[in-house]
Short mmCIF file of C-alpha atoms in Angstrom, two decimals:
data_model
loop_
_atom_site.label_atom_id
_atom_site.label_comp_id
_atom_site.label_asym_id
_atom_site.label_seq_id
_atom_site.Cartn_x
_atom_site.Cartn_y
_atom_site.Cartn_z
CA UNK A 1 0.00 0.00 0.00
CA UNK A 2 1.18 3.60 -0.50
CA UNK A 3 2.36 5.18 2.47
CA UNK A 4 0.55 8.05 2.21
CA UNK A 5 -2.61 6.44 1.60
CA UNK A 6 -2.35 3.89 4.61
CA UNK A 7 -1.69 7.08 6.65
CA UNK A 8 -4.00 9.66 4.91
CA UNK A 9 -6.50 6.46 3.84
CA UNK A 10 -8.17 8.25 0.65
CA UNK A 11 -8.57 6.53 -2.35
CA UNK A 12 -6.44 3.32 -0.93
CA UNK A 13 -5.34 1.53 -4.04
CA UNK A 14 -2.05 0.18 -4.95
CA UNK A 15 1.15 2.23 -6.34
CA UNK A 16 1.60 1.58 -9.84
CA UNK A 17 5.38 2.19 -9.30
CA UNK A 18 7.30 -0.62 -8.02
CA UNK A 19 10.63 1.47 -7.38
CA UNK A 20 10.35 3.76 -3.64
CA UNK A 21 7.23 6.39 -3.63
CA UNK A 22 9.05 9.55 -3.66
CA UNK A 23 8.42 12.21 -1.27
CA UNK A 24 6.92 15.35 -2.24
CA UNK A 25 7.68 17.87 0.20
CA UNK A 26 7.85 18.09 4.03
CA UNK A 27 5.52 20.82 6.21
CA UNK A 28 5.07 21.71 9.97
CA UNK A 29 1.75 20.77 11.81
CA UNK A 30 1.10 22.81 15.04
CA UNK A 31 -1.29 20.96 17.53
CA UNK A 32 -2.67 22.08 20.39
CA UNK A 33 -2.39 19.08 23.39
CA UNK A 34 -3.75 18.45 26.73
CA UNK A 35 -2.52 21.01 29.57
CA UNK A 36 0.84 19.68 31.68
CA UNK A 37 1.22 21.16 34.84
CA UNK A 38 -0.87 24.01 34.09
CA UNK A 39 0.54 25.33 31.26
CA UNK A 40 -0.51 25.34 27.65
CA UNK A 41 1.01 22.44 25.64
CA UNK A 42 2.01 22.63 21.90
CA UNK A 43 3.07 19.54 19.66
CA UNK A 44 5.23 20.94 16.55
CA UNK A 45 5.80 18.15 13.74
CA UNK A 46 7.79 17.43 10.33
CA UNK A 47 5.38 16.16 8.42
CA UNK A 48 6.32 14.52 4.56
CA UNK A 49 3.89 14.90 1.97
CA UNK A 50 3.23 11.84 -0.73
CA UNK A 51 2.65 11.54 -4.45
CA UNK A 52 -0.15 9.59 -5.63
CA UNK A 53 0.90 7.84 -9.16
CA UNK A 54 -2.88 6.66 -9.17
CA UNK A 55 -4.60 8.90 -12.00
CA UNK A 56 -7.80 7.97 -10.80
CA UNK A 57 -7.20 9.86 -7.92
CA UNK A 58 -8.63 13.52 -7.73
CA UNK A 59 -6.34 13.75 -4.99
CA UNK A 60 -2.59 13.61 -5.51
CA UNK A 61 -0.62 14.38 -2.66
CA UNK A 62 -0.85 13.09 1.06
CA UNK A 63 0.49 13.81 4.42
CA UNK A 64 1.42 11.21 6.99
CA UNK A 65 -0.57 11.21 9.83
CA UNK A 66 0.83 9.84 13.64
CA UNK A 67 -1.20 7.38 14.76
CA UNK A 68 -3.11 8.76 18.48
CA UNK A 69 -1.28 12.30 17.47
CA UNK A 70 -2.34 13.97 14.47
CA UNK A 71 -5.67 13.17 12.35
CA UNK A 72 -6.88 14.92 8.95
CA UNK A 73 -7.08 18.48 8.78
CA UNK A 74 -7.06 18.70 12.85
CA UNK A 75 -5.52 21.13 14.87
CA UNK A 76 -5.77 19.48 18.12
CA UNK A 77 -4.45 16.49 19.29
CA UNK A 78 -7.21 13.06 19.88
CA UNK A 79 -6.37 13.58 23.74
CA UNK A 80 -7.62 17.07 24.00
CA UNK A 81 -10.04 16.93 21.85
CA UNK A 82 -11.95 14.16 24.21
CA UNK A 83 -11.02 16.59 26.71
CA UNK A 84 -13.31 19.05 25.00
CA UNK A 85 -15.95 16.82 24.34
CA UNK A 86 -16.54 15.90 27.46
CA UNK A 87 -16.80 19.34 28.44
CA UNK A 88 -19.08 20.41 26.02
CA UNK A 89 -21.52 17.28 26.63
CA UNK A 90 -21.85 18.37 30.13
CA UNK A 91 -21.93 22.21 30.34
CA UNK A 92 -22.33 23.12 26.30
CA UNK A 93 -21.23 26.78 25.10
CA UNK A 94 -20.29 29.60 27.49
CA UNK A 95 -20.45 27.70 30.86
CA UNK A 96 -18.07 25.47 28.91
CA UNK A 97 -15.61 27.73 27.57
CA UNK A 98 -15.67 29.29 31.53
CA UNK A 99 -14.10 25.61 32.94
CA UNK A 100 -11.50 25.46 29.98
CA UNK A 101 -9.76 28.65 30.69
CA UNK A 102 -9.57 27.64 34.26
CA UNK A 103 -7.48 24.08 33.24
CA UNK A 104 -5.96 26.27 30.58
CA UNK A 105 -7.47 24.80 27.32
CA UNK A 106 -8.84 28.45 26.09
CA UNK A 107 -11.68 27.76 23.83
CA UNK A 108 -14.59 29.72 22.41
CA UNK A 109 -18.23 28.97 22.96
CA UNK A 110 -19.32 28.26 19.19
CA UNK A 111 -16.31 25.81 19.18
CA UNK A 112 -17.29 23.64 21.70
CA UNK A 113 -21.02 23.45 20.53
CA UNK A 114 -19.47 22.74 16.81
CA UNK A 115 -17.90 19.56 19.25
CA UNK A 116 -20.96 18.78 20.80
CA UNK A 117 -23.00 18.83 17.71
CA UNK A 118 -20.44 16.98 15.70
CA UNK A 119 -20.61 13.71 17.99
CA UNK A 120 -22.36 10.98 17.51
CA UNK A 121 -25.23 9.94 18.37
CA UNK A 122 -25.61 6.93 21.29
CA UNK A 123 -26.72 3.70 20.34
CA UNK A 124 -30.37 3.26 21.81
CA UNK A 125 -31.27 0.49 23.26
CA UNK A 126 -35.09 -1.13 23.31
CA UNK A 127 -35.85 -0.11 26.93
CA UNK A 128 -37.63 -2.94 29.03
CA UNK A 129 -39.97 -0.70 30.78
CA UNK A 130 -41.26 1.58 27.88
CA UNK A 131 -43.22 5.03 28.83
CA UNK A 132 -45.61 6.52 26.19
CA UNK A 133 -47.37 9.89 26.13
CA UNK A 134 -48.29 12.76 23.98
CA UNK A 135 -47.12 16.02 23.50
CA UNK A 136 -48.53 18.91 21.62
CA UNK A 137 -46.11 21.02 18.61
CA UNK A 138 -49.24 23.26 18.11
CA UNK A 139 -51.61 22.66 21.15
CA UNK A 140 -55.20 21.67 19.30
CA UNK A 141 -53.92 21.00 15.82
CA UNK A 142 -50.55 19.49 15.91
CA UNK A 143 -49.47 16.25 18.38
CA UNK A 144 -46.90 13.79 18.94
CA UNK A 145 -45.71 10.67 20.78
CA UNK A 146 -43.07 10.60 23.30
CA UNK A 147 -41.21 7.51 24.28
CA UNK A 148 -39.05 7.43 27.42
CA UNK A 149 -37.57 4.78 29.22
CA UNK A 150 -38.71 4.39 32.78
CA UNK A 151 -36.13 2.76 34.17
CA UNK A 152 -33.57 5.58 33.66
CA UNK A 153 -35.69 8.35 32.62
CA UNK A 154 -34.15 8.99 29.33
CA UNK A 155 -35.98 9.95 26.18
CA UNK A 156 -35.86 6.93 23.38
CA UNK A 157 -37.74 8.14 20.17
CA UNK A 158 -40.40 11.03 19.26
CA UNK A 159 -43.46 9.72 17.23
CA UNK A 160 -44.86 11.91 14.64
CA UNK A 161 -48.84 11.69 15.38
CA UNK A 162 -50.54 9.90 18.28
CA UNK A 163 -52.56 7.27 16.69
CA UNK A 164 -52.26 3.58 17.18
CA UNK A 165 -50.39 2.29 14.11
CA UNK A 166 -47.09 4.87 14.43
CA UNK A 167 -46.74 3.06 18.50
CA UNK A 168 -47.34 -0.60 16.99
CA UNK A 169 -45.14 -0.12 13.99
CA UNK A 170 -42.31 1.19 16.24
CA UNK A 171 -42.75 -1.47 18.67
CA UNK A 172 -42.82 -4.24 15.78
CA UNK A 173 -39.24 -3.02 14.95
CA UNK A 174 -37.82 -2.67 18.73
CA UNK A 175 -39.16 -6.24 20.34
CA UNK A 176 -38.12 -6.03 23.87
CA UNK A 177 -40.21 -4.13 25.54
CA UNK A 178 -41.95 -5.96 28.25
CA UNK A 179 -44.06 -3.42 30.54
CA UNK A 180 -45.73 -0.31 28.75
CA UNK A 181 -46.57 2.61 30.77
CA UNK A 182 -48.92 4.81 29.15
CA UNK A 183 -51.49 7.26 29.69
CA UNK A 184 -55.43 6.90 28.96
CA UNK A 185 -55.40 6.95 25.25
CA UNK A 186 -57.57 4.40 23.65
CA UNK A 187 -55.25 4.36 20.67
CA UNK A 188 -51.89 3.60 22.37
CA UNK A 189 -53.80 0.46 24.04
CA UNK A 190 -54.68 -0.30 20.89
CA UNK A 191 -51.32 0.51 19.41
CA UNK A 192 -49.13 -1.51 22.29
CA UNK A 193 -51.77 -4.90 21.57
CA UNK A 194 -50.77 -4.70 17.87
CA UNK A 195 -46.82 -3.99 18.45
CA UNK A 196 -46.48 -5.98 21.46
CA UNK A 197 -49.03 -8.27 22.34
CA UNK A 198 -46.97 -10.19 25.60
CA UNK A 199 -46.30 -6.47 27.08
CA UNK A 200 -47.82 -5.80 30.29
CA UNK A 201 -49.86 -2.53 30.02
CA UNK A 202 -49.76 -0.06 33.20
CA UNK A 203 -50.63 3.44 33.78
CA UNK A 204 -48.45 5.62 35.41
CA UNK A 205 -48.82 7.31 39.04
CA UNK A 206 -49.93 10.76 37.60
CA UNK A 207 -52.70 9.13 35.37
CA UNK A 208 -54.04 7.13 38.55
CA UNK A 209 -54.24 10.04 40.41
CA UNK A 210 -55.64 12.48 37.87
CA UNK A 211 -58.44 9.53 37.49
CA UNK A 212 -58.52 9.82 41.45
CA UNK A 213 -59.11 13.39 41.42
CA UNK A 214 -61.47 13.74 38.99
CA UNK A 215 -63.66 11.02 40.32
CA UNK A 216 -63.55 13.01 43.62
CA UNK A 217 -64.54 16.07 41.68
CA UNK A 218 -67.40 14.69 40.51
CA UNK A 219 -68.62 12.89 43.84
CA UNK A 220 -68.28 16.66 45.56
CA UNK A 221 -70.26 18.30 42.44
CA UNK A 222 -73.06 15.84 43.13
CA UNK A 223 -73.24 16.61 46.94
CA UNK A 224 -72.84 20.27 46.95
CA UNK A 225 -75.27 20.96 48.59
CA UNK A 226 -73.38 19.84 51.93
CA UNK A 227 -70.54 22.24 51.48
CA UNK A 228 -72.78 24.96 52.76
CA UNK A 229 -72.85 23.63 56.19
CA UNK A 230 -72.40 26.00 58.74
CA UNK A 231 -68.99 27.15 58.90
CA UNK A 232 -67.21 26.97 62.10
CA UNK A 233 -67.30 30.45 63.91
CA UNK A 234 -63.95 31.61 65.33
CA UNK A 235 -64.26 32.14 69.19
CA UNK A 236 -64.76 36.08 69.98
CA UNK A 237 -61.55 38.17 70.19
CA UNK A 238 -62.75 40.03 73.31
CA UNK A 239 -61.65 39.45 76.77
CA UNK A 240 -64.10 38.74 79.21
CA UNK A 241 -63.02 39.87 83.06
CA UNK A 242 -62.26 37.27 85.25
CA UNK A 243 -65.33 36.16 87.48
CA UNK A 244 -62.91 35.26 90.25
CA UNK A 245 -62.08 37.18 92.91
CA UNK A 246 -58.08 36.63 92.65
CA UNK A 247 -55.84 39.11 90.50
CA UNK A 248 -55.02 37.70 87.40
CA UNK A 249 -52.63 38.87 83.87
CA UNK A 250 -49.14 40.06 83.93
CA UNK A 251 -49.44 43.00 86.40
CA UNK A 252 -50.40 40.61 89.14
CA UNK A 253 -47.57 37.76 87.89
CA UNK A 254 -45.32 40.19 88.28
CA UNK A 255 -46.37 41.89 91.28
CA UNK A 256 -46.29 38.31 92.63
CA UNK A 257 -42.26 37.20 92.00
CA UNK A 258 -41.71 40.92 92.84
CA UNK A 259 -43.25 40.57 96.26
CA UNK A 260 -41.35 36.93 96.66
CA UNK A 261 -38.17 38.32 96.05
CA UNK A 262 -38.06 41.23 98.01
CA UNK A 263 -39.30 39.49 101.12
CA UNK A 264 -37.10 36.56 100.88
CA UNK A 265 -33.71 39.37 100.61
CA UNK A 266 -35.34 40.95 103.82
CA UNK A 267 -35.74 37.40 105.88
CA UNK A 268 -31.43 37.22 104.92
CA UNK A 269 -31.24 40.08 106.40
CA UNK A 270 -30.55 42.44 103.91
CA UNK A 271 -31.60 46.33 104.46
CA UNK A 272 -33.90 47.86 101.95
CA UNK A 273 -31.40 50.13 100.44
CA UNK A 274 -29.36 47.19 99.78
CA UNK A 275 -31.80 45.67 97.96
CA UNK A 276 -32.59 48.50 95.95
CA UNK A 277 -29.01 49.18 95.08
CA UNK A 278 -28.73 44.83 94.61
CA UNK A 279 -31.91 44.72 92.23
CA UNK A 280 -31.02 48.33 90.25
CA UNK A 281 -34.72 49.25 91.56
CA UNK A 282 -35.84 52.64 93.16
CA UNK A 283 -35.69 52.83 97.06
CA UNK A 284 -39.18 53.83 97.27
CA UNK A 285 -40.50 50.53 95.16
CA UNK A 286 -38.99 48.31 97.01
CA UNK A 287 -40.40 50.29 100.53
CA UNK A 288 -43.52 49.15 98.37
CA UNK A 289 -42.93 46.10 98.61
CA UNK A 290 -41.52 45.35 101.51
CA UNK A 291 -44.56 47.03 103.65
CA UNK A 292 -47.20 45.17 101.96
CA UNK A 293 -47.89 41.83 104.03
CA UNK A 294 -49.29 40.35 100.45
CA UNK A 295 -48.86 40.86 97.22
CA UNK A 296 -52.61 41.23 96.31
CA UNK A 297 -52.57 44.46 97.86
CA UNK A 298 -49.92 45.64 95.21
CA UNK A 299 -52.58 45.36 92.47
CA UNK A 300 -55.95 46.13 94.40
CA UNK A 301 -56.43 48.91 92.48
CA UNK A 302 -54.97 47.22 89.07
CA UNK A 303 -57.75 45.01 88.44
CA UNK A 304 -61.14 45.92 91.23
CA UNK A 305 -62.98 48.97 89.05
CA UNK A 306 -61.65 51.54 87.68
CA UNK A 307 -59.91 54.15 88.92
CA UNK A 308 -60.51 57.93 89.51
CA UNK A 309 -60.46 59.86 86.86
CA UNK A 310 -60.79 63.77 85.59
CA UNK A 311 -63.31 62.61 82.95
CA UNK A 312 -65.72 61.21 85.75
CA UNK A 313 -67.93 64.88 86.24
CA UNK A 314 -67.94 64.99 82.48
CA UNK A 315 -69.45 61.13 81.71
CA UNK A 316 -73.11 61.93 82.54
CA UNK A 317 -72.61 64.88 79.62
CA UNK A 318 -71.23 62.82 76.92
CA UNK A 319 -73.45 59.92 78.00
CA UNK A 320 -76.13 62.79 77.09
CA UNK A 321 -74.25 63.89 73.67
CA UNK A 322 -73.99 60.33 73.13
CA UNK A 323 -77.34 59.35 73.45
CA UNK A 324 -78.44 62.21 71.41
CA UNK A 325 -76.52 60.90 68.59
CA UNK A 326 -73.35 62.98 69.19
CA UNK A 327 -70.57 60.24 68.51
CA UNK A 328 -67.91 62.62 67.01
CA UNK A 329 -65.09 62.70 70.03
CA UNK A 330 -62.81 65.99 68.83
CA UNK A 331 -66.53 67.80 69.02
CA UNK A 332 -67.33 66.33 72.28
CA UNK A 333 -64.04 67.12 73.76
CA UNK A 334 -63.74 70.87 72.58
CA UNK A 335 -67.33 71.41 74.06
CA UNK A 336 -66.21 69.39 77.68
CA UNK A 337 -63.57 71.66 77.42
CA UNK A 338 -65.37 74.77 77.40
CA UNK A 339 -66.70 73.63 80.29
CA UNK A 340 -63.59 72.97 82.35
CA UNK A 341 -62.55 69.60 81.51
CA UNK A 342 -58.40 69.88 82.31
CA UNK A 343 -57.64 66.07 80.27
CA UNK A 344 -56.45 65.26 77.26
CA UNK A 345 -58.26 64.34 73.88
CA UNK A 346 -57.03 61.03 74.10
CA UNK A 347 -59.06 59.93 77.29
CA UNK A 348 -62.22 61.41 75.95
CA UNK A 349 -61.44 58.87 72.61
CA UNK A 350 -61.23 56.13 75.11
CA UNK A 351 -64.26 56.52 76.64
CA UNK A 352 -66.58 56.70 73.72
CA UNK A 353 -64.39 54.34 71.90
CA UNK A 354 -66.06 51.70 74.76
CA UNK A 355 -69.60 52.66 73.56
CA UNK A 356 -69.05 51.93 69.72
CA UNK A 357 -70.65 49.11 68.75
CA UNK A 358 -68.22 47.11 66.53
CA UNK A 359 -69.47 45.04 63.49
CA UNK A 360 -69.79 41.26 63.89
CA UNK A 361 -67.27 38.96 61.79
CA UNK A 362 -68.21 38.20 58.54
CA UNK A 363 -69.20 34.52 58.03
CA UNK A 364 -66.51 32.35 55.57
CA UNK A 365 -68.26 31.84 52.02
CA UNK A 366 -68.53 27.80 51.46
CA UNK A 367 -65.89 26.29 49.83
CA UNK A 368 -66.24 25.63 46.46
CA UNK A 369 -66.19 21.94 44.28
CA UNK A 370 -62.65 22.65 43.32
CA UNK A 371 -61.56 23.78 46.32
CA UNK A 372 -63.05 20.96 48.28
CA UNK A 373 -61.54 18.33 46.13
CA UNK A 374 -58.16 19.69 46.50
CA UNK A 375 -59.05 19.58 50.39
CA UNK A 376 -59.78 15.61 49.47
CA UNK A 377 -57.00 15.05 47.30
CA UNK A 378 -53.88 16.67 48.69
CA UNK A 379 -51.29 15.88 51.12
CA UNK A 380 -52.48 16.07 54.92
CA UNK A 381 -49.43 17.99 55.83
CA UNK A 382 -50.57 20.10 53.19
CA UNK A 383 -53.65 21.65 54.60
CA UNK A 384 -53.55 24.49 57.21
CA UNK A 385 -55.88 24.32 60.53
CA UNK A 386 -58.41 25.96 59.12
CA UNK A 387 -59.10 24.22 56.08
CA UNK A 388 -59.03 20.94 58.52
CA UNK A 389 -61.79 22.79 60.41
CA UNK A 390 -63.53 23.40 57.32
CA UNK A 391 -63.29 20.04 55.79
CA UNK A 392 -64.24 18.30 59.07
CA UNK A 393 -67.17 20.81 59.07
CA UNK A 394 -68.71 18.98 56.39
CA UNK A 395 -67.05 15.58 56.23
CA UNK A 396 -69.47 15.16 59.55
CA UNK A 397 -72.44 15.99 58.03
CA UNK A 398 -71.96 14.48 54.74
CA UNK A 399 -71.23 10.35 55.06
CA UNK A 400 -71.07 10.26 51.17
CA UNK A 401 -68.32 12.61 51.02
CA UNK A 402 -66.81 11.13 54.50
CA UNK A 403 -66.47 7.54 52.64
CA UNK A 404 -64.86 9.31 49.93
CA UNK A 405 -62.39 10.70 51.65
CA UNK A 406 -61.55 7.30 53.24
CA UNK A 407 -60.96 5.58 49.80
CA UNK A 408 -58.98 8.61 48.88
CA UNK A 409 -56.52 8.77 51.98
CA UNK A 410 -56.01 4.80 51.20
CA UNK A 411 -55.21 5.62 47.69
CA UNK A 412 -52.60 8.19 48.90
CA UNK A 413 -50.76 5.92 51.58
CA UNK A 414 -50.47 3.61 48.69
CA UNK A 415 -48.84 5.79 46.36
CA UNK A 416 -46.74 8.11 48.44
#
């Protein structure tokens, strides 16, 4: 064979001279190689050209190529070119180029997608567990078939169309496939009994749930009239006084562990001002203290009535006003001042503020179908404390809807 050719490997036919091929000039190949101790690597060879005696041959000069070195019109070495390649399978074009400057192979962007794009394609294999679904190119005109293998979740083929004889003619020429996943087409049952009649046909999680939730949905729509049960009412935010007789809140807590503490310093024998200067308190608070033989009598006047006040002469005149239909409290309050009132605005506010008469709390519309099926259908962890309340609300009037949710909270366990 002629040298050139076994190297170059063009139009590989025999020399037609029998003396030495002759050489027909020598150039200088520059390749770019893998990195070596962080620093860019350069292979410069003397390479021979060859004459090709063939005249068949459109081409008639080759250059020797190194075997694992050099390769046709290539300007990087095997070694870093698999070095590339790698790279751009796994991050593609700028993200790419970013990680070869840092092991200092420079390269641009459109190179390394030119890489990526030039590889071949790997050899597919007819995946045991097969899943099938459509897609839409042009949502209500245009559809397709997907087919992904479930075992490692990678895409096998796209099917133009979704109708039963593209999925059995593609299984006919894969045999293999031994459990079909698939949605609730008609036409891929049919297509996966024609293509592979010994495959086991299953539907996937989603699918069992979506048939899950709308059967729910419309179990719910039939007994809506139960969702407008009464909803529960929230407990009223006001605070009621305390019937008993003993001081109760924070006031008399603390008045409590204050009263503890100082007599416990005085039974060691400490002096008042000691204790004042000990606890960083004033010397008449902790005389307070200390001369009160309990600590109710700290907060006798916290929590029996209310105290004295300088709006008490002017209450019968507002109550008047009030009555009359008077509720605006900067008019009230310039007119109590005319007559000598010596407060402030703010306690005049206060007072009348007692005598409004706030609006009640506005009763939760029912839940909707929708919204009660998702109640059904999702996650317990899911669902705040009020939607339990709500759901429970009408679960317990409702035993339809109660035996639904049953079957449906069996159905999750089962597929979580």
């Amino acid at each position: 064979m002629h040298p050139g050719v076994r190297a170059g490997g063009v139009c590989g036919l025999r020399s037609l001279r029998a003396r030495r091929v002759q050489v027909h000039s020598r150039y200088e190949r520059c390749l770019a190689d893998a990195p070596v101790g962080g620093r860019l690597l350069v292979v410069r060879l003397r390479v021979r050209r060859w004459f090709c005696d063939q005249p068949s041959c459109g081409i008639r000069t080759f250059a020797g190529q190194v075997e694992g070195v050099t390769v046709r019109h290539g300007r990087r070495t095997p070694l870093l070119r698999a070095m590339l390649e790698g790279i751009a399978v796994a991050l593609a074009g700028r993200a790419g180029a970013r990680l070869a400057a840092k092991i200092h192979a420079p390269v641009g962007r459109s190179t390394l997608l030119r890489l990526l794009a030039a590889l071949p394609d790997p050899a597919a294999q007819t995946p045991r567990v097969l899943g099938v679904d459509d897609f839409a190119l042009l949502r209500g005109q245009n559809y397709g078939t997907v087919l992904i293998d479930c075992e490692t979740g990678a895409p096998v083929e796209l099917l133009p169309g979704r109708d039963a004889q593209t999925l059995a003619n593609w299984l006919d020429t894969h045999p293999g496939v031994e459990v079909v996943c698939r949605d609730r087409s008609g036409s891929y049952a049919e297509g996966v009994r024609i293509g592979a009649p010994d495959a086991v046909q299953v539907a996937d999680r989603f699918h069992l749930w979506q048939n899950v939730g709308k059967t729910v949905e419309r179990c719910v729509a039939r007994h809506r009239d139960c969702l407008r049960a009464t909803e529960p009412v929230p407990a009223d935010s006001t605070v009621s006084q305390p019937s008993s007789e003993e001081p109760v809140g924070r006031c008399a807590q603390r008045a409590q562990r204050h009263h503890a503490k100082v007599h416990d310093l005085l039974r060691q024998g400490h002096s008042i001002h000691g204790i004042a200067r000990g606890l960083g308190w004033g010397q008449r608070t902790v005389q307070r203290y200390a001369h009160a033989a309990t600590w109710q009598e700290l907060v006798d006047g916290k929590w029996k009535g209310p105290r004295p006040s300088k709006l008490d002469p002017f209450k019968p005149y507002l109550d008047q006003c009030w009555e009359s239909g008077c509720s605006n409290a900067l008019q009230l309050y310039r007119e109590i001042a005319e007559l000598g009132y010596p407060g402030s605005y703010g306690r005049v506010r206060a007072y009348l503020e007692q005598r409004r008469t706030r609006p009640g709390l506005i009763a939760a519309s029912p839940p909707t179908v929708r919204q009660f099926t998702r109640w059904l259908t999702c996650h317990p962890d899911k669902l705040t404390e009020d939607d339990w309340s709500r759901l429970k609300a009408v679960l317990d009037q409702c035993p339809e809807l109660r035996a639904a949710a049953v079957h449906v909270r069996a159905v999750l366990l089962v597929a979580c």
